[in-house]
Coordinates of C-alpha atoms in Angstrom, one line a residue:
M1 CA -4.4 -16.0 23.4
K2 CA -3.9 -19.1 21.0
R3 CA -7.2 -20.7 22.5
I4 CA -9.2 -17.4 22.0
Y5 CA -7.9 -17.4 18.4
L6 CA -8.9 -21.0 17.7
L7 CA -12.3 -20.3 19.2
L8 CA -12.8 -17.2 17.0
V9 CA -11.8 -19.3 13.8
A10 CA -14.3 -22.0 14.7
A11 CA -17.0 -19.5 15.3
L12 CA -16.2 -17.9 11.9
V13 CA -16.3 -21.4 10.2
A14 CA -19.5 -22.2 12.0
A15 CA -21.2 -18.9 10.7
G16 CA -20.5 -20.1 7.0
A17 CA -17.7 -19.6 4.5
W18 CA -16.3 -16.2 3.9
A19 CA -18.0 -14.6 1.0
Q20 CA -15.3 -15.0 -1.6
Q21 CA -14.7 -12.6 -4.4
K22 CA -13.2 -13.7 -7.4
R23 CA -10.9 -10.9 -8.1
E24 CA -9.1 -9.3 -5.3
M25 CA -5.6 -7.7 -4.7
R26 CA -4.1 -9.2 -1.6
G27 CA -1.0 -7.2 -1.0
A28 CA 1.8 -6.6 1.4
W29 CA 4.5 -3.7 1.5
I30 CA 8.1 -4.9 2.2
Q31 CA 9.8 -1.6 3.1
C32 CA 13.6 -1.0 3.4
V33 CA 13.5 2.5 4.8
N34 CA 13.1 1.3 8.4
G35 CA 16.7 -0.3 8.0
Q36 CA 15.5 -3.9 8.4
F37 CA 17.9 -5.1 5.7
Q38 CA 20.7 -2.5 6.2
G39 CA 24.2 -4.4 6.2
M40 CA 22.5 -7.7 6.4
G41 CA 24.6 -9.1 3.7
T42 CA 23.6 -11.0 0.4
Q43 CA 22.8 -14.3 1.7
R44 CA 21.1 -13.4 4.9
M45 CA 18.8 -11.0 3.2
Q46 CA 18.0 -13.5 0.4
Q47 CA 17.1 -16.0 3.1
T48 CA 14.9 -13.5 5.0
L49 CA 12.9 -12.2 2.0
A50 CA 12.6 -16.1 0.7
Y51 CA 11.2 -17.0 4.2
Q52 CA 8.7 -13.9 4.2
L53 CA 7.6 -14.7 0.7
D54 CA 6.9 -18.4 1.6
E55 CA 4.9 -17.5 4.5
L56 CA 3.0 -14.6 2.7
R57 CA 2.1 -17.1 -0.1
K58 CA 0.7 -19.5 2.5
D59 CA -1.3 -16.5 3.9
G60 CA -2.9 -15.9 0.5
V61 CA -1.0 -12.8 -0.7
N62 CA -0.8 -12.4 -4.4
T63 CA 1.0 -8.9 -4.8
I64 CA 4.3 -7.8 -3.1
I65 CA 5.2 -4.0 -3.1
F66 CA 8.8 -4.0 -2.7
Q67 CA 10.5 -0.6 -1.8
V68 CA 13.4 -0.1 -4.3
R69 CA 14.0 3.8 -4.3
P70 CA 13.5 5.3 -0.8
E71 CA 15.7 8.5 -1.3
C72 CA 16.6 8.9 -4.9
D73 CA 18.8 5.8 -4.7
A74 CA 18.4 2.2 -5.7
L75 CA 17.8 -1.5 -4.6
Y76 CA 18.6 -2.4 -8.2
E77 CA 21.3 -2.0 -10.6
S78 CA 21.0 1.7 -11.9
S79 CA 23.1 3.8 -14.1
I80 CA 20.9 6.9 -13.0
E81 CA 21.0 6.6 -9.2
P82 CA 23.4 5.2 -6.6
W83 CA 23.0 2.1 -4.7
S84 CA 21.0 2.6 -1.5
R85 CA 22.5 2.7 2.0
F86 CA 19.3 0.9 3.2
L87 CA 20.9 -2.1 1.2
T88 CA 24.7 -1.8 2.1
G89 CA 25.0 0.7 4.8
T90 CA 26.7 3.2 2.5
Q91 CA 25.2 5.0 -0.4
G92 CA 26.8 4.3 -3.7
Q93 CA 28.3 1.0 -2.4
P94 CA 27.2 -2.2 -4.4
P95 CA 26.4 -5.2 -2.5
S96 CA 28.9 -7.9 -1.9
P97 CA 28.5 -10.7 -2.9
Y98 CA 26.9 -8.8 -5.8
W99 CA 23.3 -9.3 -6.5
D100 CA 20.3 -7.3 -7.7
P101 CA 17.5 -7.2 -5.2
L102 CA 14.7 -6.1 -7.6
G103 CA 15.6 -8.7 -10.2
W104 CA 15.9 -11.3 -7.6
M105 CA 12.5 -10.5 -6.0
I106 CA 10.8 -10.4 -9.5
E107 CA 12.0 -14.1 -9.9
Q108 CA 11.0 -15.2 -6.6
C109 CA 7.6 -13.8 -6.7
H110 CA 6.7 -15.1 -10.2
A111 CA 7.9 -18.5 -9.2
R112 CA 5.4 -18.3 -6.1
G113 CA 2.5 -17.0 -8.5
M114 CA 2.9 -13.3 -6.9
E115 CA 3.0 -10.1 -8.7
L116 CA 6.1 -7.9 -7.9
H117 CA 5.3 -4.0 -7.8
A118 CA 8.3 -1.9 -7.7
W119 CA 7.8 0.9 -5.0
I120 CA 9.4 4.1 -5.3
N121 CA 9.3 7.5 -3.4
P122 CA 9.0 10.1 -6.1
Y123 CA 10.3 13.3 -4.6
R124 CA 12.2 12.4 -1.5
A125 CA 15.8 12.7 -2.0
R126 CA 17.3 12.3 1.4
T127 CA 15.8 10.9 4.6
K128 CA 16.5 12.5 8.1
N129 CA 19.3 10.2 9.1
T130 CA 21.2 10.0 5.9
T131 CA 24.5 11.9 6.3
M132 CA 26.7 11.0 3.3
L133 CA 25.7 11.1 -0.4
A134 CA 27.2 9.4 -3.1
P135 CA 28.8 11.6 -5.9
N136 CA 26.2 10.6 -8.6
H137 CA 23.4 11.4 -6.2
I138 CA 21.0 14.1 -7.6
Q139 CA 21.4 16.2 -4.5
V140 CA 25.1 16.3 -5.4
R141 CA 24.9 16.8 -9.0
K142 CA 22.1 19.2 -9.1
P143 CA 21.5 20.9 -5.5
Q144 CA 19.6 23.8 -7.1
N145 CA 16.7 21.2 -7.9
C146 CA 16.3 20.3 -4.4
F147 CA 15.2 22.0 -1.2
D148 CA 15.6 21.2 2.5
Y149 CA 12.6 20.9 4.9
D150 CA 12.3 19.6 8.2
G151 CA 15.5 17.6 8.1
L152 CA 14.5 16.1 4.8
T153 CA 15.7 16.9 1.0
I154 CA 13.0 17.2 -1.4
L155 CA 13.1 17.3 -5.3
N156 CA 11.4 20.4 -5.9
P157 CA 7.9 19.5 -7.7
G158 CA 7.9 23.3 -9.0
I159 CA 10.9 22.5 -11.3
P160 CA 9.6 20.8 -14.5
E161 CA 13.1 19.0 -15.0
N162 CA 12.3 17.1 -11.8
R163 CA 9.1 15.7 -13.4
D164 CA 11.4 14.4 -16.3
Y165 CA 13.9 12.9 -14.0
I166 CA 11.4 10.8 -12.0
C167 CA 9.6 9.7 -15.0
E168 CA 13.0 8.6 -16.5
V169 CA 13.9 6.6 -13.5
A170 CA 10.5 4.9 -13.8
R171 CA 11.0 4.2 -17.6
D172 CA 14.3 2.8 -16.8
I173 CA 12.9 0.3 -14.3
V174 CA 10.0 -0.7 -16.3
T175 CA 12.0 -1.2 -19.4
R176 CA 14.7 -3.2 -17.8
Y177 CA 12.9 -5.2 -15.4
D178 CA 9.9 -7.6 -15.6
V179 CA 7.7 -5.7 -13.0
D180 CA 4.0 -6.3 -12.9
G181 CA 3.5 -2.7 -11.4
I182 CA 5.1 0.5 -10.3
H183 CA 3.9 2.1 -7.1
M184 CA 4.3 5.5 -5.4
D185 CA 3.3 6.2 -1.8
D186 CA 2.3 9.3 -0.2
Y187 CA 5.2 11.6 -0.3
F188 CA 4.5 14.5 -2.6
Y189 CA 5.0 17.8 -1.3
P190 CA 6.5 17.3 2.3
Y191 CA 4.2 16.7 5.3
P192 CA 3.9 20.0 7.1
A193 CA 5.9 20.8 9.9
A194 CA 5.5 23.7 12.5
G195 CA 7.7 26.8 11.6
Q196 CA 8.8 25.4 8.3
T197 CA 8.1 27.0 4.8
I198 CA 8.5 25.5 1.6
P199 CA 11.1 27.6 -0.4
D200 CA 9.6 27.8 -3.9
D201 CA 9.3 31.4 -4.5
Q202 CA 11.5 31.6 -7.2
Q203 CA 10.0 28.6 -8.8
Y204 CA 6.4 30.2 -8.5
Q205 CA 7.7 33.3 -10.1
L206 CA 9.2 31.3 -13.0
Y207 CA 6.4 28.8 -13.6
N208 CA 3.3 29.9 -12.2
N209 CA 1.5 29.8 -15.5
G210 CA -0.9 32.4 -14.4
I211 CA -2.1 30.6 -11.4
R212 CA -2.5 33.0 -8.6
D213 CA -3.1 30.9 -5.7
R214 CA 0.0 29.0 -4.4
G215 CA -1.8 25.9 -3.2
D216 CA -3.3 25.5 -6.6
W217 CA -0.1 25.9 -8.4
R218 CA 1.4 23.3 -6.3
R219 CA -1.4 20.8 -7.0
Y220 CA -0.9 21.8 -10.7
N221 CA 2.7 20.7 -10.4
V222 CA 1.8 17.3 -8.9
N223 CA -1.1 16.8 -11.4
L224 CA 1.3 17.4 -14.3
F225 CA 3.6 14.9 -12.8
I226 CA 1.2 12.2 -12.2
E227 CA -0.2 12.3 -15.7
Q228 CA 3.2 12.2 -17.2
F229 CA 4.5 9.3 -15.0
Y230 CA 1.4 7.4 -16.0
K231 CA 1.8 7.8 -19.7
T232 CA 5.5 7.2 -19.3
V233 CA 5.0 3.8 -17.7
H234 CA 2.1 2.6 -20.2
K235 CA 4.0 3.8 -23.3
A236 CA 7.1 1.6 -22.0
K237 CA 5.0 -1.5 -21.2
P238 CA 1.1 -1.1 -21.5
W239 CA 0.6 -3.9 -19.1
V240 CA 2.4 -2.6 -16.0
K241 CA 0.0 -1.3 -13.4
V242 CA 0.4 2.2 -11.9
G243 CA -0.5 2.3 -8.2
I244 CA -0.6 5.1 -5.9
S245 CA -1.0 4.8 -2.0
P246 CA -2.2 8.3 -0.7
F247 CA -2.6 9.5 2.9
G248 CA -5.8 8.2 4.1
I249 CA -7.8 11.6 4.3
Y250 CA -8.6 13.4 1.1
R251 CA -10.3 16.5 2.5
N252 CA -12.3 17.0 5.8
K253 CA -15.8 18.2 5.8
R254 CA -14.8 21.6 7.3
S255 CA -12.7 22.2 4.0
S256 CA -15.0 20.8 1.4
D257 CA -18.6 19.8 1.1
I258 CA -17.5 16.6 -0.4
G259 CA -14.9 15.9 2.3
S260 CA -15.0 13.2 5.1
N261 CA -16.3 13.6 8.5
T262 CA -12.7 13.7 9.7
N263 CA -10.4 15.9 11.4
G264 CA -6.9 15.4 10.2
L265 CA -4.3 16.3 7.8
Q266 CA -5.5 16.5 4.2
N267 CA -4.1 15.2 0.9
Y268 CA -5.6 18.0 -1.1
D269 CA -4.8 20.9 1.3
D270 CA -1.5 19.9 3.0
L271 CA 0.1 17.6 0.8
Y272 CA -1.1 19.2 -2.6
A273 CA -2.3 15.8 -4.0
D274 CA -5.6 15.9 -5.7
V275 CA -6.2 12.3 -5.7
L276 CA -9.8 12.2 -6.9
L277 CA -8.6 14.0 -9.9
W278 CA -6.1 11.3 -10.8
V279 CA -8.7 8.6 -10.1
N280 CA -11.3 10.4 -12.2
N281 CA -9.0 11.0 -15.1
G282 CA -7.7 7.6 -15.1
W283 CA -3.9 8.7 -14.2
L284 CA -3.7 5.5 -12.0
D285 CA -4.6 1.8 -12.3
Y286 CA -5.4 1.2 -8.6
C287 CA -5.7 3.5 -5.5
V288 CA -4.6 2.3 -2.0
P289 CA -5.5 5.1 0.8
Q290 CA -3.7 4.4 3.9
L291 CA -6.5 3.8 6.4
Y292 CA -4.4 2.9 9.2
W293 CA -6.8 4.0 11.9
E294 CA -9.0 2.2 14.2
I295 CA -12.9 1.9 13.9
G296 CA -14.0 4.6 16.4
H297 CA -11.0 6.8 16.0
K298 CA -11.8 10.2 17.0
A299 CA -10.1 12.2 14.3
A300 CA -9.9 9.5 11.6
D301 CA -12.7 6.9 11.9
Y302 CA -11.9 3.9 9.8
D303 CA -15.5 3.0 9.3
T304 CA -16.2 6.6 8.0
L305 CA -13.2 6.6 5.7
I306 CA -13.8 3.4 4.2
R307 CA -17.2 4.4 3.2
W308 CA -16.0 7.8 1.9
W309 CA -13.5 6.3 -0.3
N310 CA -16.0 3.6 -1.6
Q311 CA -18.4 6.5 -2.4
H312 CA -15.8 8.8 -4.3
A313 CA -12.9 6.6 -5.6
G314 CA -14.6 3.9 -7.6
K315 CA -13.5 4.8 -10.9
R316 CA -10.2 2.8 -10.4
P317 CA -9.9 -0.3 -8.3
L318 CA -9.9 0.7 -4.7
I319 CA -7.5 -1.1 -2.5
I320 CA -7.5 -0.6 1.4
G321 CA -4.1 0.0 3.2
E322 CA -4.4 -1.8 6.4
D323 CA -2.1 -1.4 9.5
V324 CA -1.9 -4.8 10.9
E325 CA -0.6 -3.9 14.4
R326 CA -3.1 -1.4 15.0
T327 CA -5.8 -3.5 13.8
V328 CA -5.1 -6.5 16.2
K329 CA -4.3 -4.2 19.1
A330 CA -7.6 -2.3 18.8
T331 CA -10.8 -4.1 20.2
D332 CA -14.0 -4.2 18.1
P333 CA -16.4 -1.6 19.7
A334 CA -19.4 -3.9 18.9
N335 CA -17.5 -7.0 20.4
P336 CA -14.8 -6.0 23.0
S337 CA -13.6 -9.7 23.1
Q338 CA -12.2 -9.5 19.5
S339 CA -9.8 -7.4 17.7
Q340 CA -11.0 -5.2 14.8
M341 CA -9.7 -7.5 12.1
N342 CA -13.0 -9.3 11.4
A343 CA -15.1 -6.1 11.7
K344 CA -12.8 -4.4 9.1
Y345 CA -12.9 -7.3 6.7
R346 CA -16.8 -7.3 7.0
L347 CA -16.6 -3.5 6.0
H348 CA -14.6 -4.6 3.0
R349 CA -17.2 -6.8 1.8
Q350 CA -19.9 -4.5 2.1
M351 CA -18.2 -1.8 0.0
P352 CA -18.7 -2.6 -3.7
N353 CA -15.8 -0.8 -4.9
V354 CA -13.3 -2.1 -2.7
K355 CA -11.3 -4.7 -4.7
G356 CA -8.6 -5.7 -2.2
T357 CA -6.2 -5.0 0.6
V358 CA -2.6 -4.1 1.0
L359 CA -1.1 -5.0 4.5
W360 CA 1.4 -2.5 6.3
Y361 CA 3.7 -4.2 6.7
A362 CA 4.8 -7.6 5.5
K363 CA 6.9 -8.6 8.5
A364 CA 4.0 -8.1 10.9
V365 CA 2.0 -10.6 8.8
V366 CA 4.9 -13.0 8.6
D367 CA 5.5 -12.7 12.5
N368 CA 1.7 -13.4 12.8
I369 CA 1.1 -10.6 15.3
G370 CA -2.3 -11.0 16.9
N371 CA -2.7 -14.1 14.9
Y372 CA -3.4 -11.9 11.6
G373 CA -1.4 -14.3 9.5
S374 CA -3.2 -17.4 10.7
S375 CA -6.4 -15.9 10.2
L376 CA -5.6 -14.8 6.7
R377 CA -4.6 -18.3 5.7
S378 CA -7.3 -20.5 7.6
Y379 CA -10.2 -18.2 6.8
Y380 CA -10.1 -14.7 4.9
W381 CA -7.6 -15.6 2.3
S382 CA -7.7 -19.3 2.2
K383 CA -9.0 -19.7 -1.3
P384 CA -7.2 -18.6 -4.4
V385 CA -8.4 -15.5 -6.6
L386 CA -7.4 -13.5 -9.6
Q387 CA -6.0 -9.9 -9.7
P388 CA -8.6 -7.1 -9.9
D389 CA -10.2 -6.4 -13.3
M390 CA -8.3 -3.8 -15.4
S391 CA -9.8 -4.3 -18.7
F392 CA -9.8 -0.5 -19.1
I393 CA -6.0 -0.9 -19.9
S394 CA -6.9 -3.6 -22.5
K395 CA -9.8 -6.0 -23.1
K396 CA -7.8 -8.6 -25.1
T397 CA -7.5 -12.0 -23.8
P398 CA -5.3 -15.0 -24.6
K399 CA -6.7 -17.9 -26.6
K400 CA -7.9 -21.1 -25.0
V401 CA -5.7 -23.6 -23.6
R402 CA -5.0 -26.7 -25.8
K403 CA -5.1 -30.5 -25.3
L404 CA -6.8 -30.7 -22.0
K405 CA -6.7 -34.2 -20.7
P406 CA -6.1 -36.4 -17.6
V407 CA -3.1 -38.5 -17.1
W408 CA -2.0 -40.9 -14.4
T409 CA 1.6 -40.1 -13.3
S410 CA 4.0 -41.2 -10.6
D411 CA 2.6 -38.3 -8.5
G412 CA -0.9 -39.4 -8.9
Y413 CA -3.9 -38.6 -11.5
M414 CA -3.0 -35.0 -13.2
L415 CA -5.0 -32.9 -15.4
F416 CA -2.8 -31.6 -18.1
W417 CA -3.0 -28.8 -20.8
T418 CA -0.9 -27.2 -23.4
A419 CA -0.4 -23.4 -23.5
P420 CA -2.3 -21.5 -26.1
K421 CA -0.4 -19.9 -28.9
G422 CA 0.4 -16.1 -28.6
D423 CA 3.4 -13.8 -28.9
D424 CA 1.8 -10.5 -28.2
W425 CA 1.6 -9.5 -24.4
Y426 CA -2.2 -9.9 -24.3
R427 CA -2.1 -13.2 -25.9
K428 CA 0.7 -14.9 -24.1
P429 CA -0.5 -16.8 -20.9
V430 CA 1.3 -16.2 -17.7
G431 CA -0.9 -18.3 -15.6
Y432 CA -4.3 -20.5 -15.4
V433 CA -7.4 -21.0 -13.5
V434 CA -9.0 -24.3 -12.7
Y435 CA -12.6 -24.6 -11.9
R436 CA -14.4 -27.7 -10.6
F437 CA -18.2 -28.3 -10.5
A438 CA -19.8 -31.5 -9.0
K439 CA -22.8 -33.1 -10.7
G440 CA -25.8 -31.1 -10.5
Q441 CA -24.0 -27.8 -9.7
K442 CA -24.5 -24.8 -11.8
Q443 CA -21.6 -24.4 -13.9
D444 CA -21.1 -20.8 -13.6
L445 CA -17.4 -19.3 -13.9
S446 CA -18.1 -16.2 -12.0
D447 CA -18.6 -18.4 -8.8
A448 CA -15.3 -17.9 -7.1
S449 CA -16.0 -20.9 -4.6
K450 CA -15.4 -23.2 -7.6
I451 CA -11.9 -22.0 -8.4
V452 CA -9.7 -24.9 -7.3
A453 CA -6.4 -23.3 -8.4
V454 CA -4.8 -20.1 -9.8
T455 CA -1.5 -21.4 -11.0
T456 CA 1.5 -20.9 -13.4
D457 CA 1.8 -24.6 -14.2
T458 CA 0.2 -26.6 -17.1
Y459 CA -1.2 -29.2 -14.8
C460 CA -3.4 -29.5 -11.8
P461 CA -3.5 -32.6 -9.4
L462 CA -7.0 -34.4 -9.5
P463 CA -8.4 -35.8 -6.1
Y464 CA -9.1 -39.2 -7.4
V465 CA -11.2 -41.7 -5.1
E466 CA -13.0 -44.6 -6.7
G467 CA -13.6 -43.2 -10.3
K468 CA -17.3 -43.2 -9.7
A469 CA -18.1 -39.5 -9.0
K470 CA -18.7 -37.3 -11.9
Y471 CA -17.0 -33.7 -12.1
T472 CA -16.7 -31.2 -14.7
Y473 CA -13.5 -29.2 -14.8
Y474 CA -12.9 -25.9 -16.9
V475 CA -9.4 -24.4 -17.4
T476 CA -8.9 -20.7 -18.5
A477 CA -5.7 -19.0 -19.5
L478 CA -4.5 -15.5 -17.9
N479 CA -2.5 -12.7 -19.4
R480 CA -0.5 -10.3 -17.6
L481 CA -3.6 -8.4 -16.7
H482 CA -5.3 -11.5 -15.7
N483 CA -7.8 -11.1 -18.4
E484 CA -9.3 -14.7 -18.8
S485 CA -9.4 -16.6 -22.1
K486 CA -12.6 -18.6 -23.0
P487 CA -12.6 -22.0 -21.2
R488 CA -11.8 -25.5 -22.0
K489 CA -14.0 -28.1 -20.6
K490 CA -13.4 -31.8 -19.5
I491 CA -15.8 -34.3 -17.8
L492 CA -14.0 -36.7 -15.4
K493 CA -14.9 -39.4 -13.0
L494 CA -12.9 -39.2 -9.8

């Protein structure tokens, strides 16, 4: 297997450099609901997470989506909801030795030049295997606000108070923690289960607002929540990105003329999630449909779906949710000797509205299943990039860097600069981009291949050889949205 992987990489390199985009979200989900951290203890969990972050950084990942609220609980210090059992084993029990996983993860990610997006499950109040709830859990305090369905407990989307409650949780996280984003997955109304009925007759009678169709009313409830959630987050901190990761099929062709040529569960009809409305109304900052299937899947073909989302969801950055294991276990229909990884990434490059990838899930990448992680670091994600353009939030940029100059140090020749002045969030720099052009090369900062570093440092090592070759360096400053300042230029001989 290793020999096959090396031959594949050699073939890819021989075919030419990967078509580098300048801006791309390269994300990975770190989930807790599978119990991977439960009862692990503070020290071991920190060691495990630090190792994962180190490996993911080597693989080129620039965004971590960390699950902090799986069932109206918290993997962070909260006065609203109890500590999660997925952290300590018992809901409401704080970790010992005490620590705050979300705060710690923010520090660790930022130190590695990564963004941290706090991932919450909006309506799910209890998972199937949770048997004991803390006294301050929402189901204990306000059971009338919840309903049971297929072994789960759900905050009833038809009750307006629940929208306010979830938004207050989000506002609390965003206000107290230096998160770069806040992220919701695909759990709105529950996934349909045979023989189960959503018990919302009473709420429909009270709050139907004249809407005659029950499905339309349920979508109306979720739409109100999404709009309120988005406005709540941006009112608290304008730069915090709101991301949503819906199920991978919006509608099937048999249900709607604009649906995809698929035959599976539908966001709009089954989960009451009108994702396209949210995109078109600007109620999210990035959309990550979960395209976990294979190319050639009979009910939900990956090729069909990525083209459909590219066509319909381009008003906000479209990020593709990838299943690592299924990708490497499936063979490419056009080349059965290879997995589908290369074929899928080729499709990414062909779709103009696709602005990145989020990997399900982080541990599969770290464990290098099917050489997925090795392929990222040696080929697909080997060069640094900026985050996707979100200038629709703000177009403002930092000022230029100052005092750009080369200095000999004990660690070698370095290019140093001073941060620009700026106290407002859009002026204050959080990182820098360093470009390099050889003599005779077109000095175009849109050329991603000329980026040598995206860094939080105010210096960059210089590859000095004999001091005879002339190079032109440019350095720009980045704010929280990765809006770039105007460049500062320096001509050097290396």
